[in-house]
Structures are given as C-alpha cells and as structure tokens.
Amino acid sequence: MAGRTAWLGHPAPPIRPECRCSHPRGRLRRRLDQVRPGRVPVANLRRPLKRRHPLDPRWDRHRRRWSRRRRHRRRTRRRPVLHSTVRWSIPRLLRVLRPPRQMVCRQCRHSRLSSMARPGKPNILWICTDQQRWDTIHALGNPHIRTPNLDRLVDTGVAFDHTFCQSPICTPSRASFLTGMYPSTVHNTSNEVDRWSGAAPLITKILADAGYDCGLAGKLHLSDVVDRVEPRPDDGYREFHWSQVPDDLAEGHPSDYADWLDSRGQSARELFERHGHIPVEYHQTTWCAEKTIDFIRSHQQTDVPWLFSLNTYYPHPQGAGGDLYPPSKFLDRFDVDALPGPACRESDLASQEKLKDANFQTQARTYDEREARLHQARYWATVELIDQNVGRVLEALEETGQRENTIVIFMSDHGETLGDHGLRAKGCRFYEGLIRVPLIVSWPGQFLRGLQSPALVELTDIAPTLLEVAGVTVPDRMQGKSLLGILTGSKEPGEHRAYVRCEYYAALGRRYQMGSVPEGEQETWVKQNHPQWAAMPHQEFRWKKGAQSYASMIRTRRFKLINYHGLDCGELFDLETDPNEFDNLWDDPNYAKTRFDLTVKNFDALAFAVDTGRMRTSK
C-alpha cells in the first residue's frame, strides 16, 4: 500500500511498518494491501466455497455453483475491473473497502496489538535510580524541575503515576522487582543479608537463558555491601560494571567506577575535597551512562536481543543523614526561595514521637525553612543530572537505529522523605514520598503513547511484563501481574490492582539498632567502626537500642493502613481528604470498620505471600 493516496474516493490512512492491528478483519486488510485502487476483483472478496464429495446428495448443485464461480474468476483475471451486482452494491462495497479505525492504525497510540503480530524479542533498556520520589518529573506535575528527556519518555510511552515499591529500603526492594516476588517470599528483607538467597531466579537470569545478552552498570545491591564487595549471584549478566556508592574506595569497594576514575588520574574523595562535589564529567551517573552507550553501540550490527541495567546510585544521599552535593551547574538553576518545601507541620513531631520505636535513619525535627528548601533544590538538581544522562543514552539508541525495537523502562527502587513529616532519608515509614516511585515504559509503535495510567501498580509487576513481551513463560511462583494489557490498550488504563503492599521486616538491620552497644557508647562505636560515616556533616543517625522493627502496609485507592507489628500502634490515612497524610485516623471510631476491613485484607495478603517451598513434581 506504499504510495497509495486514495481508495475509491476515500483517503487511505498511512500504514506504519511496525503497526499490526488485532481487528477481526485483519486478514481482509492484508488481502486488500495487495490490490491496486479502483481495480478490485469482487469475487476474491467472497467467502470461498467448500468443496463437497461427489457422493454428497448436494453434489450437483455444488458443481454448478463451483463452475459459475470458476468461470467468473477467469473473466475477472482477464478484465480486473470493479463489478457491481445485486448482492454487492456500491454502498456495501464502500463499507467493506473503507478501512475501519481499528483495521489500519492512523497513529501508533490507537493500535491494539495481538501477541502474534509483535516483532521478535525486543531489546530492553532498564534504568533504575536510587531513592527517587514519584514527584520529580516535570511532565508528571512538578513545575520547578527541568527533565526534558524524561518528559520525552512520558510523551512516547505510558507513565504509571501510582507505582509503589515493596520495601522502602534498597536491598529488599531490588530483590522484589528483580524476581517479581515479595521480599519476604524470597527471604531477602534486609540490607544486611549475607548473600542472595537464590530462592527465586532473577529476571535477568531467565532472559539470559532465553537468549538475551545482559549487561549492568552501577548498583546491584542484593546483599550487604558495607566494607566489602558485594558477592555476585547467578544473575545472568555477561557484562558487569559494578559500583555501589560515589566513593567506592572509601567504603571498601574496589570497583569499576573507581578504576575508571583512577585511569583519568582522579579519585572521588579528592574531587569532592577540591570542588565540594563531584564534577559532571567524573560523576558516577556519567560513568553509568557511558558504559550503557558502549554496550548499545556494540550491539548495533547484531540480531541478538539485549537487556542493559543502568543502575545509578543517585539521587540517594551521600550519607544516611540525607546530605546531597550535586554539581553547581544544576543547583544554580533553582530559585531556592520559590520552592514549595516539604510537607510538614508542627504536629508531626508529636506523631513521630509515638513511632519512636520504629526504626528510621534520622530523628524527626523541624528544619529551618530555607534549609529545607535548599535540601529540596539539591535533590532535584541531582535528578536533573540523571535526566541529562538519560538523554545521552536515548540519543545513542536513535543513532544506532535501535530505538524502535527497544523497550525503555525508567523507575526507582524506593523514594525519599525529603523533610516530609520532619524526616529525611528512609526507614520504617510508609509515607507517599518514601514508597511511591516513578515508572515509565516506552516502546514506540508498540505501546500506547502519552498515557498517564492511574492504576495501582507494584514494582513486582515489571518482571512478568518483560517476560510476556519477550515471549518467555512467566513462572507460576511470580506474584507480580503483567502490565501488558494497559501498555497495549487492550485493558482499561485504571484497572489493575485493588490494593498494593509494602513490607518492612528488620530492613535496616542491626547497624541501626546497636543492641549490643551500651548506652552512651554508640558515637564512639561509630567512629571506631565506620569513621567515614562519622565524618559526614550533619550526621543524624538514630543509633538506638532495642528490637528490630517489623511493619506492613496495604493501600487502596482511597485508604492506607500501616500495622507496626509488636508496637501496639498503627496509622490509617484517608488519601482523598488528606493527601499529605497529616491526620492519623487509627483511633478514630468513625473509621473503625475501615480499619478492621483493611487489617483483615492485610493479614490475608501476608498469608498469601508466604513461600510454601518447592512442590514435588515426580512420583
């Protein structure tokens, strides 16, 4: 149909090569694609006659009809002109020949794809930041930040603006979305686990076994990384460029990023002491982007599908106290006094005092107004640096001609309190800023574009989605739900889950408990065992004796319930009337039934998430 401008007087919509529709008359469209305009053999559009056996009593009638059809076809071949009969009137022909909206795509965003119509296995570029809140993208409602490249992904893909992590801490969250299962199910609930449990295969391993070439630059963080190099599991990555933190060597991590800096005669510590920050050209995010670009270019001439994980450390603070030091190039763009500041009011300190036995990295306090806004500017400036490098990677995809066959995912492992409710960093809390993260999925010509889905989504849903797109069988044990229906338009954009879950089971570990360190000796212990932490300015670690914290959250469209297990307290928020989560309705008698119903749902969800072990399959 290339070059066709009109079809029996009707403009013909363009057919993009990558578009295929699932309309029931799709076969008719493919047949009409081979016919020249104005010379349509009507007989070929009729349903072919079914041949009958000569012993069939209807054989004579069938033979006569078949002969007439055969003679008609011969005449049609000699004179391929448009015929009109009583059965095939001109208006009826026009209705048949005019392409319906769903039969030929006018725009990719209207396509409804069938699994048989998709091209071969797509490439996957998986960008995962660390500790990035959901409200840090200009196109998704933040007018103060500049993220042109992430905005471009939003325009060309689907943004799920109600996506939630399954733990507010790095290691359990990453274990969750890399397996499509809850942290408790895969026995990986803490930052201090000795090594990856192997309770379930990582999605990168599954895809590697299915023929994908997998690579990584940056963090993996599936086990404890303090003062050591992370033990590497059977992860499926062929290329593995590992770096955990901005200054790997100071943290006891000889890494590829540290080697890269050393090859340029630099070190992260010296750069920081000289400039007060790490310059853009030596930044870990820049290094991650360069490794990603090298990988993309190396696959320009190959037909092997690939997956690459770009896992930058940022905008995670440089120190658990919540400090950030972005390059001045990005920080100077912000008018600090014009920023909104955190969601915090005086009563928050009293609320946090009731939760003092639930672990958190920092103590709740009231921040100076300008200090709070400056911290917000530093955080957003770091996101702008990430956006710049995302743009470089997208340009490499386009330059190598691989963008049309590459799924791009942008997400984060969890959020950041950023001063909300008097808190910075992370811990055993479940406020929106801490557990709600960005999730953008883009595949030009295959997924819908420009859609902002309000569906409740978990990060566990990413793994089954990618396996389904790649044509790989989704393991029965996966607890995530595929998003493919929303991405292709075959499912309503707001229909996915009735609720989402999040867990905190001793996630920060013993370093935030200090149960074996006597009162008054915690500061000395930190200086002796972790001097790099003690040297951080404004350090506010909450070194505390006591038991580990355990909590679980369930969130519906309207309500959020948090059970702090063993502490005889909890939280209940009505997100429709109180989106900032200021008013705890846990003890409000008017919401007693809501609290009971959600508690039952939460208990059921906890039971259903239990790992029952491997079942015997042979006799």
Coordinates of C-alpha atoms in Angstrom, one line a residue:
M1 CA 0.0 0.0 0.0
A2 CA 3.0 2.3 0.0
G3 CA 2.5 5.4 -2.1
R4 CA -1.3 5.0 -2.1
T5 CA -3.2 8.3 -1.7
A6 CA -6.8 7.4 -2.3
W7 CA -9.0 4.3 -2.3
L8 CA -12.4 4.5 -4.1
G9 CA -12.6 8.2 -3.2
H10 CA -11.6 7.8 0.5
P11 CA -8.3 8.9 1.9
A12 CA -6.2 6.0 3.0
P13 CA -4.5 6.3 6.4
P14 CA -0.8 5.6 6.4
I15 CA 0.3 2.1 7.5
R16 CA 3.4 2.2 9.6
P17 CA 5.6 -0.9 9.1
E18 CA 5.6 -1.7 12.8
C19 CA 1.8 -1.5 13.3
R20 CA -0.4 -4.6 13.3
C21 CA -4.0 -4.5 14.4
S22 CA -6.0 -7.2 16.2
H23 CA -9.2 -6.3 14.4
P24 CA -11.2 -9.4 13.4
R25 CA -11.0 -8.3 9.7
G26 CA -7.2 -8.1 9.8
R27 CA -6.9 -10.8 7.2
L28 CA -9.1 -8.7 4.8
R29 CA -6.8 -5.7 5.3
R30 CA -3.7 -7.8 4.4
R31 CA -5.5 -9.0 1.3
L32 CA -6.6 -5.5 0.2
D33 CA -3.0 -4.3 0.7
Q34 CA -2.1 -6.3 -2.5
V35 CA -4.9 -4.9 -4.7
R36 CA -4.5 -1.7 -6.8
P37 CA -7.0 1.1 -6.1
G38 CA -10.0 1.0 -8.5
R39 CA -9.4 -2.5 -9.8
V40 CA -10.8 -4.7 -7.1
P41 CA -11.8 -8.3 -8.1
V42 CA -15.0 -8.6 -6.2
A43 CA -15.1 -12.4 -6.4
N44 CA -11.9 -12.6 -4.5
L45 CA -13.6 -10.9 -1.5
R46 CA -16.3 -13.5 -1.3
R47 CA -16.1 -16.4 1.0
P48 CA -14.6 -19.4 -0.9
L49 CA -16.9 -22.3 -1.5
K50 CA -16.3 -25.5 0.4
R51 CA -15.7 -28.4 -1.9
R52 CA -18.0 -31.4 -1.4
H53 CA -17.6 -35.1 -2.0
P54 CA -19.1 -36.5 -5.3
L55 CA -21.3 -38.9 -3.2
D56 CA -22.8 -36.0 -1.3
P57 CA -26.5 -35.6 -2.5
R58 CA -25.9 -31.9 -2.8
W59 CA -23.0 -32.5 -5.3
D60 CA -24.9 -31.5 -8.5
R61 CA -25.9 -28.2 -7.0
H62 CA -22.4 -27.6 -5.7
R63 CA -20.9 -28.5 -9.1
R64 CA -23.0 -25.9 -10.9
R65 CA -22.2 -23.2 -8.4
W66 CA -18.5 -24.0 -8.4
S67 CA -18.4 -23.9 -12.2
R68 CA -20.0 -20.5 -12.2
R69 CA -17.5 -19.3 -9.7
R70 CA -14.6 -20.7 -11.7
R71 CA -15.8 -19.0 -14.9
H72 CA -16.3 -15.7 -13.0
R73 CA -12.7 -15.9 -11.8
R74 CA -11.4 -16.4 -15.2
R75 CA -13.3 -13.4 -16.5
T76 CA -12.0 -11.4 -13.6
R77 CA -8.5 -12.2 -14.3
R78 CA -8.9 -11.1 -18.0
R79 CA -10.6 -7.9 -17.1
P80 CA -9.8 -6.8 -13.5
V81 CA -12.4 -4.1 -13.2
L82 CA -14.8 -3.3 -10.4
H83 CA -18.1 -5.3 -10.7
S84 CA -21.4 -4.4 -9.2
T85 CA -24.1 -7.0 -8.5
V86 CA -27.3 -7.0 -6.6
R87 CA -25.5 -8.8 -3.7
W88 CA -22.5 -6.4 -3.8
S89 CA -24.0 -3.0 -4.2
I90 CA -21.7 0.0 -4.4
P91 CA -22.5 1.3 -0.9
R92 CA -21.9 -2.1 0.6
L93 CA -18.6 -2.3 -1.3
L94 CA -17.5 1.0 0.1
R95 CA -18.3 -0.1 3.6
V96 CA -16.2 -3.2 3.1
L97 CA -13.3 -1.5 1.4
R98 CA -13.1 1.5 3.7
P99 CA -10.6 0.6 6.5
P100 CA -12.2 0.8 9.9
R101 CA -10.4 2.7 12.6
Q102 CA -9.1 -0.4 14.3
M103 CA -8.3 -2.2 11.0
V104 CA -5.5 0.2 9.9
C105 CA -3.7 2.3 12.5
R106 CA -3.8 6.0 11.9
Q107 CA -1.5 6.6 14.9
C108 CA 0.5 4.1 17.0
R109 CA -1.3 5.2 20.1
H110 CA -4.5 3.7 18.7
S111 CA -3.0 0.3 17.9
R112 CA -4.3 -2.8 19.6
L113 CA -1.7 -5.4 19.3
S114 CA -2.1 -9.2 19.3
S115 CA 0.7 -11.3 20.6
M116 CA 1.2 -12.9 17.1
A117 CA 1.6 -9.5 15.5
R118 CA 4.5 -8.2 17.5
P119 CA 8.0 -8.3 16.1
G120 CA 10.8 -10.6 17.6
K121 CA 12.2 -10.2 21.0
P122 CA 12.7 -6.5 21.8
N123 CA 15.8 -5.0 23.4
I124 CA 15.3 -3.8 27.0
L125 CA 17.0 -0.7 28.5
W126 CA 16.2 -0.7 32.2
I127 CA 17.1 2.5 34.0
C128 CA 16.8 2.3 37.8
T129 CA 17.7 5.2 40.0
D130 CA 18.1 5.0 43.8
Q131 CA 15.8 6.7 46.3
Q132 CA 13.9 8.9 43.7
R133 CA 10.4 10.1 44.6
W134 CA 7.4 9.9 42.3
D135 CA 7.0 13.7 42.1
T136 CA 10.3 14.6 40.5
I137 CA 9.4 14.8 36.8
H138 CA 8.2 17.9 35.1
A139 CA 5.7 16.2 32.7
L140 CA 4.1 14.5 35.7
G141 CA 3.3 17.6 37.6
N142 CA 6.4 19.2 39.1
P143 CA 6.7 22.7 37.6
H144 CA 10.0 23.5 39.4
I145 CA 12.2 20.8 37.8
R146 CA 13.6 20.5 34.3
T147 CA 13.5 17.0 33.0
P148 CA 13.2 17.3 29.1
N149 CA 14.4 13.7 28.4
L150 CA 12.2 12.1 31.0
D151 CA 9.3 14.2 29.6
R152 CA 10.1 12.8 26.2
L153 CA 9.7 9.3 27.6
V154 CA 6.4 10.2 29.2
D155 CA 5.2 11.6 25.8
T156 CA 6.2 8.4 23.9
G157 CA 5.2 5.9 26.5
V158 CA 3.0 5.0 29.4
A159 CA 3.6 6.6 32.9
F160 CA 2.2 4.8 35.8
D161 CA 1.8 7.5 38.4
H162 CA 0.6 5.3 41.2
T163 CA 3.5 2.8 41.4
F164 CA 4.7 1.5 44.8
C165 CA 7.8 -0.3 45.9
Q166 CA 7.5 -3.4 48.1
S167 CA 10.0 -2.2 50.7
P168 CA 11.3 1.4 51.5
I169 CA 14.8 0.0 51.7
C170 CA 17.2 -0.8 48.8
T171 CA 18.1 -4.5 49.1
P172 CA 14.6 -5.9 49.7
S173 CA 13.1 -3.6 47.1
R174 CA 15.6 -4.7 44.4
A175 CA 15.2 -8.3 45.3
S176 CA 11.5 -7.8 44.9
F177 CA 11.3 -6.2 41.4
L178 CA 14.1 -8.4 40.0
T179 CA 12.2 -11.5 40.8
G180 CA 8.5 -10.4 40.6
M181 CA 8.0 -11.6 44.2
Y182 CA 7.7 -10.0 47.7
P183 CA 10.9 -9.6 49.8
S184 CA 9.6 -11.9 52.5
T185 CA 8.8 -14.6 49.9
V186 CA 12.4 -14.6 48.5
H187 CA 13.9 -14.4 52.0
N188 CA 15.6 -11.1 51.3
T189 CA 14.2 -8.5 53.7
S190 CA 17.2 -6.6 55.0
N191 CA 20.2 -4.5 53.7
E192 CA 22.4 -6.8 55.8
V193 CA 21.7 -10.2 54.3
D194 CA 24.9 -12.0 53.8
R195 CA 24.3 -13.0 50.2
W196 CA 21.5 -13.5 47.7
S197 CA 19.3 -16.4 48.9
G198 CA 18.7 -17.9 45.5
A199 CA 15.1 -18.5 46.5
A200 CA 14.0 -17.4 43.0
P201 CA 15.8 -16.7 39.8
L202 CA 16.4 -13.1 38.8
I203 CA 14.6 -12.0 35.7
T204 CA 17.9 -11.2 34.1
K205 CA 18.9 -14.8 34.5
I206 CA 15.7 -16.0 33.0
L207 CA 16.1 -13.7 30.0
A208 CA 19.8 -14.7 29.6
D209 CA 18.7 -18.3 29.4
A210 CA 16.2 -17.3 26.8
G211 CA 18.9 -15.8 24.5
Y212 CA 19.3 -12.3 25.8
D213 CA 22.7 -10.7 26.2
C214 CA 22.5 -8.9 29.5
G215 CA 24.7 -6.2 31.0
L216 CA 24.8 -3.9 34.0
A217 CA 26.5 -0.6 35.1
G218 CA 26.2 0.6 38.7
K219 CA 24.4 -1.0 41.6
L220 CA 23.0 -4.5 42.1
H221 CA 22.7 -4.4 45.9
L222 CA 21.1 -7.8 46.6
S223 CA 23.2 -8.3 49.8
D224 CA 25.2 -6.4 52.3
V225 CA 27.9 -4.1 50.8
V226 CA 29.3 -2.4 53.9
D227 CA 33.1 -2.6 53.9
R228 CA 33.2 -5.3 51.2
V229 CA 32.5 -6.0 47.5
E230 CA 29.0 -7.5 47.1
P231 CA 29.1 -11.3 46.5
R232 CA 27.8 -11.7 43.0
P233 CA 24.9 -14.2 42.5
D234 CA 24.0 -16.1 39.3
D235 CA 22.5 -13.0 37.8
G236 CA 22.7 -13.7 34.1
Y237 CA 24.8 -10.5 33.3
R238 CA 27.6 -11.1 30.8
E239 CA 28.9 -7.5 31.1
F240 CA 29.1 -6.4 34.8
H241 CA 30.4 -2.9 35.6
W242 CA 29.8 -2.7 39.3
S243 CA 29.8 0.4 41.6
Q244 CA 27.9 0.8 44.8
V245 CA 28.5 4.3 46.1
P246 CA 30.1 7.6 44.9
D247 CA 33.3 6.9 46.7
D248 CA 33.7 3.2 46.4
L249 CA 37.3 3.0 47.7
A250 CA 36.5 4.9 50.9
E251 CA 33.7 2.4 51.6
G252 CA 36.0 -0.6 51.0
H253 CA 34.7 -1.2 47.4
P254 CA 37.3 -1.7 44.7
S255 CA 35.0 -1.1 41.8
D256 CA 34.9 -0.5 38.0
Y257 CA 34.0 3.1 38.7
A258 CA 37.0 3.6 41.0
D259 CA 39.2 2.1 38.3
W260 CA 37.7 4.4 35.7
L261 CA 38.4 7.5 37.8
D262 CA 42.0 6.2 38.5
S263 CA 42.6 5.8 34.8
R264 CA 41.9 9.5 34.5
G265 CA 44.2 10.4 37.4
Q266 CA 41.3 11.2 39.7
S267 CA 39.7 9.9 42.9
A268 CA 36.2 10.6 44.2
R269 CA 37.5 11.8 47.6
E270 CA 40.0 14.2 46.1
L271 CA 37.4 15.6 43.7
F272 CA 35.0 16.2 46.5
E273 CA 37.5 17.9 48.7
R274 CA 38.6 20.1 45.8
H275 CA 35.2 21.1 44.4
G276 CA 32.7 20.4 47.2
H277 CA 31.0 18.0 44.8
I278 CA 32.0 15.5 42.0
P279 CA 32.1 17.3 38.6
V280 CA 29.7 16.2 35.9
E281 CA 32.4 14.6 33.7
Y282 CA 33.6 12.4 36.6
H283 CA 30.2 11.7 38.2
Q284 CA 29.1 8.1 38.7
T285 CA 25.9 8.8 36.8
T286 CA 28.0 9.9 33.8
W287 CA 30.1 6.8 34.1
C288 CA 27.0 4.6 34.1
A289 CA 25.7 6.3 31.0
E290 CA 29.0 5.9 29.2
K291 CA 29.1 2.2 29.9
T292 CA 25.5 1.9 28.7
I293 CA 26.3 3.8 25.5
D294 CA 29.2 1.5 24.8
F295 CA 27.0 -1.6 25.2
I296 CA 24.3 -0.2 22.9
R297 CA 26.9 0.6 20.2
S298 CA 28.4 -2.8 20.4
H299 CA 25.0 -4.3 19.5
Q300 CA 24.3 -2.1 16.5
Q301 CA 25.2 -4.8 14.0
T302 CA 23.9 -7.9 15.8
D303 CA 20.5 -9.6 15.9
V304 CA 20.9 -10.8 19.5
P305 CA 18.3 -9.2 21.8
W306 CA 19.8 -7.5 24.8
L307 CA 19.0 -6.1 28.2
F308 CA 21.0 -3.5 30.0
S309 CA 20.5 -2.3 33.5
L310 CA 21.6 1.3 34.2
N311 CA 21.6 1.5 38.0
T312 CA 22.9 4.8 39.2
Y313 CA 23.4 5.5 42.9
Y314 CA 21.6 8.8 42.8
P315 CA 19.6 10.7 43.9
H316 CA 20.4 8.7 47.0
P317 CA 22.1 11.0 49.6
Q318 CA 25.8 10.8 50.1
G319 CA 25.4 9.6 53.7
A320 CA 22.4 8.3 55.5
G321 CA 21.9 11.7 57.2
G322 CA 20.4 12.9 53.9
D323 CA 23.1 15.2 52.5
L324 CA 23.4 15.8 48.8
Y325 CA 26.2 17.6 46.8
P326 CA 25.1 18.0 43.2
P327 CA 27.3 19.8 40.6
S328 CA 26.8 23.5 40.9
K329 CA 25.8 23.7 37.2
F330 CA 22.5 22.1 38.1
L331 CA 22.0 23.5 41.6
D332 CA 22.4 27.2 40.5
R333 CA 19.4 26.8 38.2
F334 CA 17.0 26.8 41.1
D335 CA 15.4 29.8 42.9
V336 CA 15.5 28.3 46.3
D337 CA 13.1 30.8 47.9
A338 CA 10.5 29.9 45.3
L339 CA 10.4 26.2 46.0
P340 CA 7.5 24.7 48.0
G341 CA 9.5 22.9 50.7
P342 CA 8.4 19.7 52.4
A343 CA 5.0 18.6 53.6
C344 CA 5.4 19.2 57.4
R345 CA 3.6 20.8 60.2
E346 CA 4.2 21.2 63.9
S347 CA 2.0 18.3 65.0
D348 CA 4.2 15.9 63.0
L349 CA 6.9 15.8 65.8
A350 CA 4.3 14.5 68.2
S351 CA 3.2 11.9 65.7
Q352 CA 6.8 10.8 65.2
E353 CA 7.3 10.5 68.9
K354 CA 4.6 7.9 69.1
L355 CA 6.5 5.9 66.4
K356 CA 9.9 6.4 68.1
D357 CA 10.4 2.6 68.4
A358 CA 10.0 2.1 64.7
N359 CA 13.5 2.4 63.1
F360 CA 14.4 5.3 60.9
Q361 CA 17.7 6.7 59.7
T362 CA 17.2 10.2 61.1
Q363 CA 15.4 11.7 64.0
A364 CA 12.3 13.8 63.3
R365 CA 12.9 17.5 63.8
T366 CA 11.7 20.9 62.5
Y367 CA 14.0 22.1 59.7
D368 CA 14.8 25.8 59.1
E369 CA 12.5 26.9 56.2
R370 CA 15.4 27.9 53.9
E371 CA 17.5 24.9 54.8
A372 CA 14.6 22.6 53.9
R373 CA 14.1 24.3 50.5
L374 CA 17.9 24.2 49.8
H375 CA 17.9 20.5 50.5
Q376 CA 15.0 20.1 48.1
A377 CA 16.9 22.0 45.5
R378 CA 19.9 19.8 45.9
Y379 CA 17.8 16.7 45.5
W380 CA 16.0 18.0 42.4
A381 CA 19.3 19.2 40.9
T382 CA 20.6 15.6 41.2
V383 CA 17.5 14.4 39.3
E384 CA 18.3 16.9 36.5
L385 CA 21.8 15.4 36.2
I386 CA 20.2 12.0 35.8
D387 CA 17.9 13.4 33.2
Q388 CA 20.8 14.7 31.2
N389 CA 22.5 11.3 31.1
V390 CA 19.2 9.6 30.2
G391 CA 19.1 11.9 27.2
R392 CA 22.6 10.8 26.1
V393 CA 21.6 7.2 26.3
L394 CA 18.4 7.8 24.3
E395 CA 20.4 9.6 21.6
A396 CA 22.7 6.6 21.3
L397 CA 19.7 4.3 20.8
E398 CA 18.4 6.6 18.0
E399 CA 21.8 7.0 16.4
T400 CA 22.3 3.2 16.2
G401 CA 18.8 2.6 14.8
Q402 CA 17.7 0.6 17.8
R403 CA 15.1 2.9 19.4
E404 CA 12.1 1.4 17.5
N405 CA 12.9 -2.1 18.9
T406 CA 13.9 -1.2 22.4
I407 CA 11.7 -1.0 25.5
V408 CA 12.9 1.7 27.8
I409 CA 11.9 1.5 31.5
F410 CA 12.6 4.3 33.9
M411 CA 11.9 3.7 37.6
S412 CA 13.4 3.9 41.1
D413 CA 13.8 1.3 43.9
H414 CA 12.1 3.5 46.5
G415 CA 11.5 7.1 47.4
E416 CA 12.8 9.6 50.0
T417 CA 11.0 11.5 52.8
L418 CA 12.9 14.8 51.9
G419 CA 11.8 16.6 55.0
D420 CA 8.2 15.4 54.9
H421 CA 6.8 15.0 58.5
G422 CA 10.2 16.2 59.8
L423 CA 12.1 13.2 58.4
R424 CA 14.9 12.8 55.9
A425 CA 16.2 9.6 54.2
K426 CA 14.3 6.3 54.9
G427 CA 13.3 3.7 57.4
C428 CA 10.2 2.1 58.8
R429 CA 7.6 4.5 57.5
F430 CA 5.2 4.3 54.5
Y431 CA 4.5 7.9 53.5
E432 CA 3.8 8.5 49.8
G433 CA 7.2 10.2 49.2
L434 CA 9.0 7.2 50.5
I435 CA 7.2 4.3 48.9
R436 CA 5.7 5.9 45.7
V437 CA 8.1 5.9 42.7
P438 CA 8.2 6.9 39.1
L439 CA 7.6 4.2 36.4
I440 CA 7.6 5.0 32.7
V441 CA 7.6 2.3 30.0
S442 CA 8.1 3.3 26.3
W443 CA 8.2 1.2 23.1
P444 CA 7.5 3.4 20.1
G445 CA 4.8 1.9 17.8
Q446 CA 4.0 -1.0 20.1
F447 CA 2.9 0.5 23.4
L448 CA 0.4 3.4 23.8
R449 CA 2.0 6.8 23.9
G450 CA 1.2 9.8 26.1
L451 CA -0.9 7.8 28.6
Q452 CA -0.7 8.5 32.3
S453 CA -2.3 5.5 34.0
P454 CA -3.9 5.9 37.4
A455 CA -3.8 2.2 38.1
L456 CA -2.3 0.9 41.4
V457 CA 0.9 -0.8 40.4
E458 CA 3.6 -2.7 42.3
L459 CA 7.2 -2.9 41.2
T460 CA 6.7 -6.7 41.2
D461 CA 4.7 -6.2 38.0
I462 CA 7.7 -5.3 35.9
A463 CA 9.2 -8.8 35.7
P464 CA 6.2 -10.7 34.4
T465 CA 5.5 -7.8 31.9
L466 CA 9.0 -8.1 30.4
L467 CA 8.8 -11.9 30.3
E468 CA 5.5 -11.8 28.5
V469 CA 6.7 -9.2 25.9
A470 CA 9.8 -11.3 25.3
G471 CA 7.8 -14.4 24.7
V472 CA 9.1 -16.2 27.8
T473 CA 6.9 -18.3 30.0
V474 CA 6.1 -16.5 33.3
P475 CA 6.9 -18.7 36.3
D476 CA 3.9 -19.7 38.3
R477 CA 5.5 -18.5 41.5
M478 CA 5.8 -14.9 40.4
Q479 CA 3.5 -12.7 42.4
G480 CA 3.5 -9.7 40.0
K481 CA 0.8 -9.0 37.5
S482 CA 1.7 -8.2 33.9
L483 CA 1.0 -4.6 32.7
L484 CA 0.9 -5.6 29.1
G485 CA -2.9 -5.1 28.8
I486 CA -2.6 -1.4 29.9
L487 CA 0.5 -0.8 27.7
T488 CA -1.2 -2.1 24.5
G489 CA -4.6 -0.6 25.2
S490 CA -6.5 -3.9 25.5
K491 CA -7.3 -3.1 29.1
E492 CA -8.7 0.0 30.8
P493 CA -5.8 2.2 32.0
G494 CA -7.1 2.3 35.6
E495 CA -7.8 -1.4 36.0
H496 CA -5.0 -3.5 37.5
R497 CA -5.0 -4.0 41.3
A498 CA -7.4 -3.4 44.1
Y499 CA -4.6 -2.7 46.5
V500 CA -0.8 -2.6 46.8
R501 CA 1.5 -3.9 49.5
C502 CA 4.8 -2.8 51.2
E503 CA 6.9 -4.6 53.8
Y504 CA 9.5 -3.6 56.4
Y505 CA 11.0 -6.6 58.2
A506 CA 14.2 -5.6 60.0
A507 CA 15.2 -3.9 56.7
L508 CA 17.8 -1.5 58.0
G509 CA 19.5 -4.2 60.1
R510 CA 21.4 -4.2 63.3
R511 CA 23.5 -1.1 62.5
Y512 CA 20.5 1.0 63.2
Q513 CA 19.8 -0.9 66.4
M514 CA 23.1 -1.2 68.2
G515 CA 21.5 -3.7 70.6
S516 CA 25.0 -4.9 71.8
V517 CA 26.4 -1.4 72.3
P518 CA 25.8 0.1 75.8
E519 CA 24.0 3.4 76.1
G520 CA 26.3 6.4 75.6
E521 CA 28.9 4.4 73.6
Q522 CA 27.2 4.5 70.2
E523 CA 29.0 7.5 68.9
T524 CA 32.4 6.1 69.9
W525 CA 31.5 2.8 68.3
V526 CA 30.6 4.6 65.0
K527 CA 33.8 6.5 65.0
Q528 CA 35.9 3.3 65.5
N529 CA 34.0 1.0 63.1
H530 CA 32.6 3.4 60.5
P531 CA 34.7 6.6 60.5
Q532 CA 33.6 7.6 57.0
W533 CA 30.0 7.9 58.4
A534 CA 31.0 9.8 61.5
A535 CA 32.9 12.3 59.3
M536 CA 29.8 13.2 57.3
P537 CA 28.5 16.7 58.2
H538 CA 25.0 17.0 59.8
Q539 CA 25.0 13.3 60.5
E540 CA 21.8 12.3 62.3
F541 CA 21.9 8.6 62.5
R542 CA 19.4 7.2 65.0
W543 CA 21.6 4.8 66.9
K544 CA 19.2 3.1 69.2
K545 CA 19.0 0.0 71.4
G546 CA 16.0 -2.3 71.1
A547 CA 14.4 -4.9 69.0
Q548 CA 14.2 -4.8 65.2
S549 CA 11.2 -3.2 63.6
Y550 CA 8.5 -5.0 61.6
A551 CA 5.7 -3.4 59.8
S552 CA 3.4 -3.9 56.8
M553 CA 1.3 -1.6 54.7
I554 CA -1.8 -2.0 52.5
R555 CA -3.0 0.8 50.3
T556 CA -6.2 1.0 48.3
R557 CA -7.3 3.8 46.0
R558 CA -8.6 5.8 49.0
F559 CA -7.1 4.4 52.2
K560 CA -3.7 3.5 53.5
L561 CA -3.3 1.2 56.6
I562 CA 0.0 0.5 58.4
N563 CA 0.5 -2.1 61.0
Y564 CA 3.6 -1.7 63.2
H565 CA 3.8 -5.2 64.4
G566 CA 4.5 -5.6 68.1
L567 CA 4.4 -1.9 68.9
D568 CA 0.6 -1.6 69.6
C569 CA 0.3 1.3 67.2
G570 CA -0.5 1.9 63.6
E571 CA -1.6 4.5 61.0
L572 CA -4.7 5.0 58.9
F573 CA -5.0 7.8 56.3
D574 CA -7.8 8.9 54.1
L575 CA -5.9 9.9 51.0
E576 CA -8.9 11.6 49.3
T577 CA -9.3 14.2 52.1
D578 CA -5.8 14.1 53.5
P579 CA -3.3 13.5 50.6
N580 CA -0.3 14.8 52.7
E581 CA -1.0 12.1 55.4
F582 CA -1.2 14.6 58.3
D583 CA -4.3 13.1 60.2
N584 CA -3.9 9.6 61.6
L585 CA -7.4 8.0 61.8
W586 CA -6.1 4.8 63.6
D587 CA -8.0 5.6 66.8
D588 CA -11.0 7.4 65.2
P589 CA -14.2 5.5 66.0
N590 CA -15.8 6.7 62.7
Y591 CA -13.2 4.7 60.8
A592 CA -13.3 1.6 63.0
K593 CA -14.9 -0.6 60.3
T594 CA -12.5 0.7 57.6
R595 CA -9.6 -0.2 59.9
F596 CA -10.9 -3.7 60.6
D597 CA -11.6 -4.4 56.9
L598 CA -8.1 -3.3 55.8
T599 CA -6.5 -5.2 58.7
V600 CA -8.2 -8.4 57.5
K601 CA -7.0 -7.7 53.9
N602 CA -3.5 -7.0 55.1
F603 CA -3.5 -10.2 57.2
D604 CA -4.7 -12.3 54.2
A605 CA -2.1 -10.7 51.9
L606 CA 0.6 -11.6 54.4
A607 CA -0.5 -15.2 54.4
F608 CA -0.7 -15.4 50.6
A609 CA 2.8 -14.1 50.3
V610 CA 4.3 -16.9 52.4
D611 CA 6.8 -19.1 50.5
T612 CA 5.5 -22.7 50.7
G613 CA 8.6 -24.2 49.2
R614 CA 9.1 -26.3 46.2
M615 CA 6.4 -28.9 45.5
R616 CA 7.3 -32.4 44.4
T617 CA 6.5 -32.9 40.7
S618 CA 7.7 -36.5 40.2
K619 CA 6.4 -39.8 41.6

